Coordinates of C-alpha atoms and ligand atoms in Angstrom, one line a residue:
M1 CA 0.0 0.1 0.0
S2 CA 1.4 3.4 -0.8
E3 CA 1.9 5.9 1.9
Q4 CA -0.5 8.3 0.5
A5 CA -3.3 5.7 0.7
G6 CA -2.4 4.9 4.1
E7 CA -2.7 8.6 5.1
M8 CA -6.0 8.9 3.5
L9 CA -7.3 5.9 5.2
E10 CA -6.4 7.3 8.6
A11 CA -8.0 10.7 7.9
L12 CA -11.1 8.8 6.9
W13 CA -11.1 6.8 10.2
L14 CA -10.7 9.9 12.1
Y15 CA -13.6 11.6 10.5
A16 CA -15.7 8.5 11.3
D17 CA -14.7 8.4 14.9
T18 CA -15.6 12.2 15.2
A19 CA -18.7 11.6 13.7
R20 CA -19.4 8.7 15.9
H21 CA -18.8 10.8 19.1
R22 CA -20.9 13.7 17.8
V23 CA -23.9 11.3 17.3
N24 CA -23.2 9.7 20.6
D25 CA -23.1 13.0 22.4
S26 CA -26.2 14.3 20.8
C27 CA -28.1 11.4 21.6
R28 CA -26.9 11.3 25.3
S29 CA -30.1 12.8 26.6
L30 CA -32.5 10.4 24.7
E31 CA -34.1 7.3 26.2
A32 CA -34.0 3.9 24.4
W33 CA -37.6 4.1 23.3
Q34 CA -37.0 7.5 21.9
L35 CA -34.0 6.1 19.9
I36 CA -36.2 3.2 18.6
F37 CA -39.1 5.4 17.7
C38 CA -36.9 7.9 15.7
S39 CA -35.1 5.1 13.9
V40 CA -38.4 3.5 12.9
S41 CA -40.1 6.6 11.7
L42 CA -37.0 7.8 9.7
T43 CA -36.9 4.4 7.8
L44 CA -40.5 4.6 7.1
A45 CA -40.2 8.1 5.9
A46 CA -37.3 7.3 3.6
V47 CA -39.3 4.2 2.1
W48 CA -42.3 6.3 1.6
T49 CA -40.4 9.2 -0.2
W50 CA -38.5 6.6 -2.3
D51 CA -41.8 5.1 -3.5
I52 CA -43.4 8.5 -4.2
V53 CA -40.4 9.6 -6.2
F54 CA -39.7 6.4 -8.1
D55 CA -43.2 5.1 -8.6
P56 CA -42.8 2.9 -11.5
R57 CA -46.3 3.3 -12.8
E58 CA -46.2 7.0 -13.7
S59 CA -43.3 9.3 -13.9
L60 CA -43.0 12.1 -11.1
S61 CA -43.4 14.9 -13.6
N62 CA -46.7 13.5 -14.9
R63 CA -48.0 13.0 -11.3
L64 CA -46.8 16.6 -10.4
R65 CA -48.6 18.0 -13.4
H66 CA -52.0 16.0 -12.5
F67 CA -51.7 17.2 -9.1
F68 CA -51.2 20.8 -10.1
F69 CA -54.2 20.7 -12.4
R70 CA -56.4 19.1 -9.9
M71 CA -55.4 21.8 -7.4
L72 CA -56.0 24.5 -10.0
R73 CA -59.4 23.2 -10.7
R74 CA -60.2 23.6 -7.0
V75 CA -59.7 27.4 -7.1
P76 CA -63.3 28.7 -7.2
Y77 CA -62.8 31.1 -10.2
V78 CA -61.1 28.3 -12.3
R79 CA -63.8 25.7 -11.4
R80 CA -66.6 28.1 -12.4
Q81 CA -64.9 28.8 -15.7
V82 CA -64.3 25.0 -16.4
E83 CA -67.9 24.2 -15.4
K84 CA -69.2 26.9 -17.7
E85 CA -67.1 25.6 -20.7
I86 CA -68.3 22.1 -20.0
R87 CA -72.1 23.2 -19.8
K88 CA -71.4 25.0 -23.1
L89 CA -70.1 21.9 -24.8
E90 CA -72.8 19.8 -23.4
M91 CA -75.5 22.1 -24.6
T92 CA -73.9 22.2 -28.3
M93 CA -73.7 18.4 -28.3
E94 CA -77.1 18.0 -27.1
E95 CA -78.5 20.6 -29.5
N96 CA -76.6 18.7 -32.3
F97 CA -78.1 15.4 -31.3
R98 CA -81.5 16.9 -31.0
K99 CA -81.2 18.5 -34.6
E100 CA -80.2 15.1 -35.9
T101 CA -83.2 13.3 -34.5
R102 CA -85.4 16.2 -35.6
D103 CA -87.3 16.0 -32.4
M104 CA -88.6 12.6 -32.9
L105 CA -90.0 11.0 -29.8
Y106 CA -87.6 8.6 -28.0
V107 CA -89.1 5.3 -26.9
Q108 CA -88.5 5.4 -23.1
Q109 CA -90.4 2.4 -21.9
L110 CA -91.2 -1.1 -23.1
P111 CA -94.3 -0.9 -25.3
A112 CA -97.2 -2.4 -23.2
H113 CA -98.0 -4.6 -26.2
G114 CA -95.3 -5.7 -28.7
W115 CA -95.4 -3.8 -32.0
S116 CA -96.3 -5.6 -35.2
Q117 CA -93.4 -6.7 -37.5
E118 CA -94.8 -4.1 -40.1
H119 CA -94.8 -1.3 -37.7
I120 CA -91.3 -2.2 -36.5
L121 CA -90.0 -2.1 -40.1
S122 CA -91.6 1.1 -41.0
E123 CA -90.2 2.6 -37.7
I124 CA -86.7 1.2 -38.8
N125 CA -87.1 3.1 -42.0
K126 CA -87.6 6.4 -40.1
Y127 CA -84.4 5.7 -38.1
K128 CA -82.5 5.1 -41.1
E129 CA -83.6 8.5 -42.5
L130 CA -81.8 10.2 -39.8
A131 CA -78.4 9.5 -41.2
Q132 CA -77.0 12.6 -42.9
V133 CA -73.5 11.4 -43.9
K134 CA -73.9 9.5 -47.3
W135 CA -71.4 6.7 -46.5
R136 CA -72.9 4.8 -49.4
E137 CA -71.7 7.4 -51.7
G138 CA -68.2 7.2 -50.3
K139 CA -68.5 10.5 -48.2
C140 CA -66.8 8.9 -45.2
S141 CA -63.2 8.3 -44.2
G142 CA -62.9 4.6 -43.1
T143 CA -65.9 3.6 -41.2
V144 CA -67.5 1.4 -43.7
Y145 CA -65.0 -0.7 -45.5
S146 CA -67.0 -2.7 -48.1
G147 CA -70.7 -2.0 -48.2
E148 CA -70.9 -4.3 -51.2
E149 CA -74.4 -5.7 -51.5
V150 CA -73.8 -9.3 -52.4
L151 CA -71.6 -9.6 -49.4
T152 CA -74.2 -7.9 -47.2
N153 CA -76.8 -10.4 -48.3
L154 CA -74.5 -13.4 -47.7
M155 CA -73.6 -11.9 -44.2
T156 CA -77.1 -11.6 -43.2
K157 CA -78.2 -15.0 -44.4
V158 CA -75.3 -16.6 -42.4
Y159 CA -76.0 -14.5 -39.4
G160 CA -79.6 -16.0 -39.5
E161 CA -78.4 -19.5 -39.5
F162 CA -76.4 -18.9 -36.4
A163 CA -78.3 -16.1 -34.5
W164 CA -78.6 -18.1 -31.4
A165 CA -75.1 -19.7 -31.3
N166 CA -72.7 -19.1 -28.5
P167 CA -69.2 -20.4 -28.5
L168 CA -69.1 -20.2 -24.8
H169 CA -70.6 -23.7 -25.0
P170 CA -68.4 -25.5 -27.5
E171 CA -70.0 -28.8 -27.0
V172 CA -73.5 -27.2 -28.1
F173 CA -71.9 -25.4 -31.0
P174 CA -69.0 -27.3 -32.4
D175 CA -69.8 -25.7 -35.8
I176 CA -68.9 -22.2 -34.4
R177 CA -65.8 -23.6 -32.6
K178 CA -64.5 -25.1 -35.9
M179 CA -65.2 -21.8 -37.8
E180 CA -63.4 -19.7 -35.2
A181 CA -60.4 -22.1 -35.4
E182 CA -60.6 -21.9 -39.2
V183 CA -60.6 -17.9 -39.2
V184 CA -57.7 -17.9 -36.8
R185 CA -55.8 -20.4 -38.9
M186 CA -56.4 -18.6 -42.2
A187 CA -55.1 -15.4 -40.4
C188 CA -52.0 -17.2 -39.2
C189 CA -51.1 -18.1 -42.7
M190 CA -51.7 -14.7 -44.2
F191 CA -49.1 -13.3 -41.6
N192 CA -46.4 -16.1 -42.3
G193 CA -47.1 -17.9 -39.2
D194 CA -46.1 -21.7 -38.7
Q195 CA -47.8 -24.6 -37.2
N196 CA -47.1 -23.0 -33.6
T197 CA -48.8 -19.7 -34.5
C198 CA -52.0 -19.4 -32.7
G199 CA -54.7 -17.1 -31.6
T200 CA -58.3 -16.1 -30.8
M201 CA -61.2 -14.2 -32.4
T202 CA -62.2 -11.1 -30.5
S203 CA -65.0 -8.5 -30.7
G204 CA -62.7 -5.8 -32.3
G205 CA -59.3 -4.2 -32.6
T206 CA -59.5 -2.7 -29.0
E207 CA -60.2 -6.3 -27.4
S208 CA -57.4 -7.8 -29.4
I209 CA -55.0 -5.1 -28.2
V210 CA -56.1 -5.2 -24.6
L211 CA -55.8 -9.0 -24.6
A212 CA -52.2 -8.9 -25.9
C213 CA -51.3 -6.4 -23.2
K214 CA -52.8 -8.6 -20.5
A215 CA -50.9 -11.6 -21.9
Y216 CA -47.5 -9.7 -21.7
R217 CA -48.3 -8.2 -18.3
D218 CA -49.0 -11.6 -16.8
L219 CA -45.9 -13.0 -18.7
A220 CA -43.9 -10.1 -17.0
L221 CA -45.3 -10.7 -13.5
E222 CA -44.4 -14.4 -13.9
R223 CA -40.8 -13.1 -14.8
G224 CA -40.8 -11.3 -11.5
I225 CA -41.5 -7.8 -13.0
S226 CA -43.9 -6.3 -10.5
H227 CA -44.7 -3.2 -12.5
P228 CA -44.8 -4.0 -16.1
Q229 CA -44.3 -1.1 -18.5
M230 CA -45.2 -1.0 -22.3
V231 CA -43.2 1.0 -24.6
V232 CA -45.2 2.3 -27.6
P233 CA -44.8 4.9 -30.3
L234 CA -46.6 8.3 -29.9
T235 CA -48.9 7.6 -33.0
V236 CA -50.1 4.0 -31.6
H237 CA -53.8 3.6 -31.3
C238 CA -55.5 4.8 -28.1
A239 CA -56.4 1.3 -27.3
F240 CA -53.0 0.7 -25.7
D241 CA -53.7 3.7 -23.5
K242 CA -57.0 2.1 -22.6
A243 CA -55.2 -1.2 -21.9
A244 CA -52.7 0.5 -19.6
D245 CA -55.6 2.3 -17.7
Y246 CA -57.6 -1.0 -17.3
L247 CA -54.6 -3.3 -16.6
R248 CA -52.8 -0.8 -14.3
M249 CA -49.7 -0.9 -16.5
K250 CA -47.4 1.9 -17.1
I251 CA -47.2 3.2 -20.7
T252 CA -44.2 5.1 -22.2
H253 CA -44.9 7.0 -25.5
V254 CA -41.7 7.3 -27.6
P255 CA -41.5 10.2 -30.0
I256 CA -41.7 9.9 -33.7
D257 CA -39.6 11.1 -36.6
E258 CA -41.5 14.5 -37.5
T259 CA -40.7 14.0 -41.2
T260 CA -41.5 10.3 -41.8
M261 CA -44.1 10.0 -38.9
K262 CA -42.3 6.6 -38.1
V263 CA -41.4 5.9 -34.4
N264 CA -37.8 6.9 -33.6
V265 CA -36.2 3.6 -32.7
A266 CA -33.2 5.0 -31.1
A267 CA -35.7 6.8 -28.6
M268 CA -37.5 3.5 -28.2
K269 CA -34.4 1.8 -27.2
R270 CA -33.7 4.6 -24.6
A271 CA -37.2 4.1 -23.1
I272 CA -36.7 0.4 -22.4
T273 CA -36.3 -0.2 -18.7
K274 CA -36.0 -3.4 -16.7
N275 CA -39.8 -3.2 -16.3
T276 CA -40.4 -3.3 -20.0
C277 CA -42.9 -6.0 -20.8
M278 CA -43.7 -5.3 -24.5
L279 CA -42.8 -3.1 -27.4
V280 CA -45.2 -2.1 -30.0
G281 CA -45.2 -1.1 -33.7
S282 CA -48.1 -0.2 -35.9
A283 CA -48.6 -1.5 -39.5
P284 CA -49.8 1.0 -40.2
H285 CA -50.8 3.5 -37.6
F286 CA -54.2 5.2 -37.5
P287 CA -53.3 8.9 -37.6
H288 CA -51.3 9.2 -40.8
G289 CA -51.2 5.7 -41.9
I290 CA -47.6 5.3 -41.8
I291 CA -45.9 1.8 -41.1
D292 CA -43.4 1.8 -38.2
P293 CA -40.0 0.3 -38.8
I294 CA -41.1 -3.2 -37.6
E295 CA -38.0 -5.1 -38.3
D296 CA -35.8 -2.5 -36.2
I297 CA -38.4 -2.9 -33.2
A298 CA -38.2 -6.6 -33.6
K299 CA -34.3 -6.4 -33.2
L300 CA -34.8 -4.5 -30.1
G301 CA -37.2 -7.1 -28.8
L302 CA -34.8 -10.0 -29.5
R303 CA -31.7 -8.1 -28.1
Y304 CA -33.5 -7.3 -24.8
N305 CA -35.7 -10.3 -24.7
I306 CA -38.9 -8.3 -24.7
P307 CA -42.1 -9.4 -26.7
V308 CA -43.0 -7.4 -29.8
H309 CA -46.7 -6.6 -30.8
V310 CA -47.4 -5.4 -34.2
D311 CA -50.8 -3.5 -34.4
S312 CA -52.1 -4.2 -37.9
C313 CA -55.8 -3.7 -36.9
L314 CA -56.2 -1.3 -39.8
G315 CA -54.0 -2.8 -42.3
G316 CA -54.3 -6.4 -41.5
F317 CA -56.2 -7.3 -44.6
L318 CA -54.3 -5.1 -46.9
L319 CA -50.6 -5.6 -46.1
P320 CA -50.5 -9.3 -46.6
F321 CA -51.8 -8.8 -50.1
M322 CA -49.8 -5.8 -51.0
R323 CA -46.9 -7.8 -52.8
K324 CA -49.4 -9.8 -54.9
A325 CA -51.3 -6.5 -55.7
G326 CA -48.1 -5.1 -57.0
Y327 CA -47.1 -2.9 -54.1
P328 CA -44.3 -4.7 -52.2
L329 CA -43.5 -3.7 -48.7
D330 CA -40.8 -4.3 -46.1
P331 CA -41.6 -7.5 -44.0
F332 CA -43.7 -6.7 -41.0
D333 CA -45.3 -10.1 -39.9
F334 CA -44.3 -13.5 -38.2
G335 CA -41.6 -13.8 -41.0
V336 CA -39.7 -11.2 -39.0
E337 CA -37.9 -12.8 -36.0
G338 CA -38.8 -11.2 -32.8
V339 CA -42.4 -10.3 -33.7
T340 CA -44.4 -12.3 -31.1
S341 CA -48.1 -11.2 -31.7
I342 CA -50.2 -9.4 -34.4
S343 CA -53.6 -7.9 -34.1
A344 CA -55.7 -7.7 -37.2
D345 CA -59.3 -6.5 -37.7
T346 CA -61.4 -8.7 -39.9
H347 CA -64.1 -5.9 -39.4
K348 CA -62.1 -3.3 -41.2
Y349 CA -60.5 -4.3 -44.4
G350 CA -61.4 -8.0 -43.9
F351 CA -65.0 -6.7 -44.7
A352 CA -66.5 -9.0 -42.0
P353 CA -69.3 -7.6 -39.9
K354 CA -68.4 -5.2 -37.1
G355 CA -67.6 -6.9 -33.9
S356 CA -64.9 -9.2 -35.1
S357 CA -61.1 -9.2 -35.1
V358 CA -58.2 -11.5 -34.5
I359 CA -55.3 -11.6 -32.1
L360 CA -52.3 -14.0 -33.0
Y361 CA -49.4 -15.1 -31.2
R362 CA -46.1 -16.7 -32.4
N363 CA -46.9 -19.6 -30.0
K364 CA -49.0 -20.9 -27.3
D365 CA -46.5 -19.8 -24.5
Y366 CA -47.6 -16.4 -25.0
R367 CA -51.3 -17.1 -25.6
K368 CA -51.8 -19.1 -22.4
F369 CA -51.2 -15.7 -20.5
Q370 CA -54.3 -14.3 -22.2
Y371 CA -56.7 -17.1 -21.0
F372 CA -58.8 -17.0 -17.9
V373 CA -59.6 -20.2 -15.9
Q374 CA -61.3 -20.4 -12.5
P375 CA -61.7 -24.0 -11.4
D376 CA -63.4 -23.3 -8.0
W377 CA -66.6 -21.5 -9.2
P378 CA -69.6 -23.2 -7.8
G379 CA -71.1 -22.6 -11.3
G380 CA -68.6 -25.2 -12.6
I381 CA -65.0 -24.9 -14.0
Y382 CA -65.1 -21.7 -15.9
A383 CA -62.6 -21.1 -18.8
S384 CA -62.8 -18.3 -21.4
P385 CA -60.2 -17.0 -23.9
S386 CA -61.2 -13.2 -24.0
F387 CA -63.2 -10.5 -22.1
S388 CA -66.6 -11.5 -23.0
G389 CA -68.2 -14.7 -21.5
S390 CA -71.0 -15.3 -23.9
R391 CA -70.1 -14.5 -27.5
P392 CA -72.0 -13.8 -30.7
G393 CA -71.6 -17.2 -32.7
A394 CA -73.4 -15.5 -35.5
I395 CA -70.7 -12.8 -35.9
I396 CA -67.9 -15.5 -36.1
A397 CA -70.0 -17.5 -38.7
A398 CA -70.5 -14.3 -40.8
C399 CA -66.8 -13.5 -40.4
W400 CA -65.9 -17.0 -41.6
A401 CA -68.3 -16.7 -44.5
T402 CA -66.8 -13.4 -45.6
L403 CA -63.1 -14.6 -45.5
V404 CA -64.0 -17.7 -47.5
Y405 CA -66.2 -15.7 -49.9
M406 CA -63.3 -13.2 -50.7
G407 CA -60.6 -15.8 -50.8
E408 CA -56.9 -14.7 -51.5
E409 CA -57.8 -13.5 -55.0
G410 CA -60.7 -11.3 -53.7
Y411 CA -58.5 -9.6 -51.2
V412 CA -55.5 -9.2 -53.6
E413 CA -58.1 -7.5 -56.0
S414 CA -59.6 -5.2 -53.2
T415 CA -56.1 -4.3 -52.1
R416 CA -55.0 -3.4 -55.5
K417 CA -58.2 -1.1 -56.0
I418 CA -57.8 0.5 -52.6
I419 CA -54.0 1.3 -53.0
T420 CA -54.3 2.3 -56.6
T421 CA -57.0 4.8 -55.6
T422 CA -55.0 6.1 -52.6
R423 CA -51.9 6.6 -54.8
H424 CA -54.1 8.6 -57.2
I425 CA -55.5 10.8 -54.7
L426 CA -52.1 11.2 -53.0
A427 CA -50.4 12.3 -56.3
R428 CA -53.1 14.9 -56.9
L429 CA -53.0 16.2 -53.3
Q430 CA -49.3 16.7 -53.5
E431 CA -49.9 19.2 -56.3
V432 CA -52.5 21.2 -54.4
K433 CA -50.9 24.4 -53.1
G434 CA -51.5 25.3 -49.3
I435 CA -51.6 21.7 -48.1
Y436 CA -49.1 19.0 -47.4
V437 CA -49.2 15.2 -46.9
L438 CA -47.7 13.9 -43.6
G439 CA -45.0 11.4 -44.2
E440 CA -45.1 9.0 -47.2
P441 CA -48.1 6.9 -46.8
K442 CA -47.7 3.3 -48.4
V443 CA -51.1 2.1 -47.6
S444 CA -54.6 3.5 -47.5
V445 CA -54.6 6.5 -45.3
I446 CA -53.4 10.2 -46.1
G447 CA -52.9 12.6 -43.6
I448 CA -53.3 16.2 -44.7
G449 CA -51.9 19.3 -42.9
S450 CA -51.2 22.9 -43.9
H451 CA -48.5 25.3 -43.1
D452 CA -50.7 28.2 -44.4
F453 CA -54.0 28.0 -42.8
N454 CA -56.0 26.3 -40.0
I455 CA -56.5 22.9 -41.4
Y456 CA -59.7 22.3 -39.7
R457 CA -61.1 25.0 -41.9
L458 CA -60.7 22.6 -44.7
S459 CA -62.5 19.8 -42.8
D460 CA -65.3 22.3 -42.0
A461 CA -65.6 23.2 -45.6
L462 CA -65.4 19.5 -46.8
S463 CA -68.3 18.8 -44.3
A464 CA -70.3 21.5 -45.9
K465 CA -69.9 19.4 -49.1
G466 CA -71.1 16.2 -47.3
W467 CA -67.7 14.9 -46.6
N468 CA -66.8 13.4 -43.3
L469 CA -63.0 13.2 -42.6
N470 CA -61.2 12.4 -39.2
P471 CA -59.7 15.4 -37.5
L472 CA -56.2 14.7 -35.9
Q473 CA -54.0 16.7 -33.5
F474 CA -50.3 17.2 -32.7
P475 CA -49.8 18.4 -35.5
S476 CA -53.2 19.7 -36.5
S477 CA -54.2 17.6 -39.4
I478 CA -57.0 15.5 -41.0
H479 CA -57.0 12.3 -42.7
L480 CA -58.9 10.4 -45.3
C481 CA -58.9 6.5 -44.9
V482 CA -59.7 5.0 -48.3
T483 CA -62.0 2.1 -48.5
L484 CA -63.5 0.0 -51.2
I485 CA -66.4 2.5 -51.7
H486 CA -63.7 5.0 -52.7
T487 CA -62.8 2.8 -55.7
K488 CA -66.0 3.2 -57.3
D489 CA -66.2 5.4 -60.4
G490 CA -66.0 9.0 -59.7
V491 CA -65.8 9.1 -55.9
A492 CA -62.0 9.7 -55.6
D493 CA -62.1 12.4 -58.3
G494 CA -65.2 14.0 -56.7
F495 CA -63.2 14.1 -53.5
I496 CA -60.2 15.6 -55.2
S497 CA -62.1 18.4 -56.9
D498 CA -64.2 19.4 -53.9
L499 CA -60.9 19.4 -51.8
E500 CA -59.2 21.5 -54.5
E501 CA -62.1 23.9 -54.6
C502 CA -62.2 24.3 -50.7
V503 CA -58.4 24.9 -50.5
A504 CA -58.6 27.5 -53.3
E505 CA -61.4 29.3 -51.5
I506 CA -59.5 29.3 -48.4
M507 CA -56.2 30.4 -49.8
K508 CA -57.9 33.6 -50.8
D509 CA -57.6 34.5 -47.2
P510 CA -55.6 31.9 -45.3
K511 CA -55.4 33.7 -42.1
A512 CA -59.2 34.4 -41.8
K513 CA -61.1 34.0 -38.5
C514 CA -63.0 30.7 -38.5
G515 CA -66.0 29.4 -36.7
G516 CA -67.3 25.8 -36.3
Q517 CA -65.0 22.8 -35.6
A518 CA -62.1 25.0 -36.9
S519 CA -62.4 27.5 -33.7
D520 CA -63.1 24.6 -31.2
L521 CA -59.9 22.7 -32.3
E522 CA -57.8 25.8 -32.8
Ligands
PLP1 C1 -59.3 0.7 -35.6 C2 -57.9 0.5 -35.1 C3 -57.8 -0.1 -33.7 C4 -59.0 -0.6 -32.9 O1 -60.0 -1.1 -33.6 P1 -61.4 -1.1 -32.9 O2 -61.9 -2.1 -33.9 O3 -62.1 0.2 -33.2 O4 -61.5 -1.5 -31.5 C5 -56.4 -0.4 -33.5 N1 -55.5 -0.1 -34.1 C6 -55.4 0.7 -35.2 C7 -54.3 1.1 -36.0 C8 -56.7 1.0 -35.8 O5 -56.9 1.6 -37.0
NAG2 C1 -21.4 7.4 24.4 O1 -22.2 8.0 25.4 C2 -22.3 7.3 26.6 C3 -23.3 8.0 27.5 O2 -24.4 8.4 27.0 C4 -20.9 7.1 27.2 O3 -21.0 6.3 28.4 C5 -20.1 6.4 26.2 O4 -18.8 6.3 26.6 C6 -19.9 7.2 24.9 N1 -19.2 6.4 23.9 C7 -18.3 6.9 23.2 C8 -17.5 6.1 22.3 O5 -18.2 8.3 23.3

């Protein structure tokens, strides 16, 4: 040991000894119980502070912000203002709804005597007349993805055959059990799964997503992570926030690249902690229809041994057919090592009736964490794969019928039509002065923004012409989600010319004050 080190050690020892004497002296007057009491209280206080500062469920800054706003809302003046605004909003909403139902009477009680079928059907026609947005003419963004009449008839016929079926009782309805298995299998094949790939049908994209989050949360709990955290792109569907809320998981949103609108993978890597239980990428995401770099996210997953979910709810029945339709894409499915689950909505571009979707896993080791089993229920051993108990067998049957009716050829054809139409609209929009397209959309959604005027003025102007587009925020923009209906003759060109007209009108005075939705969202 060098002399210097020796001296330093000695100095340290001296300090420690002085400290010891100081503490001993200052405690001289205390009794034993006081010493014990102080030690215990100090320890508890330290643990408590640690828990508050380092709560793994939500960051301190977020909690402080929430606390601040909660306190702010308690200030009488602020509270009155907030309540006034809320009342105003409620009144406008109520007024809008009343305008829509044109003061028709609401049925508020069971009719004492059942209505005749003729009466019911004539009433239903009155209800149908309420609809103002002409989705059949393609005036909607997304919402109705096919609307084709032959398919509608097939669906309703099949629904009728199975109207009473419930797969909660597979022994009573083996037909539905087989159809569900076949829908899942067909989807596994579409996404390049192998014989281990498996899944379940659910009631929609949200349920598929929340179930995947539940599976990964429970897998993480088993791995000894007590506060599982999901790491998702900022643009991910809100269903993940819902899952985090329902399942009491922490959710960390990763920023996106502001030019490409894809998630910043380096930032995603930095967001990973020892608590991370899943990574997510969208193919594509809802706001601007951009596909995240799935291969890079999957690499992160492999490197840190974290499951990777691909949300293909929107694009699930377009992306797998893009290559055959003449629009090849980067790999995004089970063919990419590291991707452990995929959600895909049969009720969007799969054209099946609403209330159907699939959640797929690379193998059963993931899926088993999704299931619920209660062996001790007095009602019998209860097992169920998803959130619902009883499930609509008829929807499963109608979904099955839609898939086999379309076949691969049918989906390749619908994909080709939809993508061709989207690219056509895209090319024309890029020439319109005053607006810009967000990122480089490869699939069916086009996000539109403006550097020159409040973009919500454009959606108001288009609404006046009967169009119904989706308003987005951060950045302020709107989007059109192209469906099969938009591929019909004249629909896309009608949209383009209406939009060109609206933009030209707005550009006459781009900074004008605006009312309606535009001012609400400004
Ligand atoms: C529509 C959608 C969902 C959720 O689907 P629901 O069927 O509405 O629950 C999830 N992710 C994306 C990208 C979507 O577009
Ligand atoms: C600590 O204090 C006690 C009296 O309270 C005394 O008897 C004891 O010698 C002290 N010890 C040291 C190391 O000073």
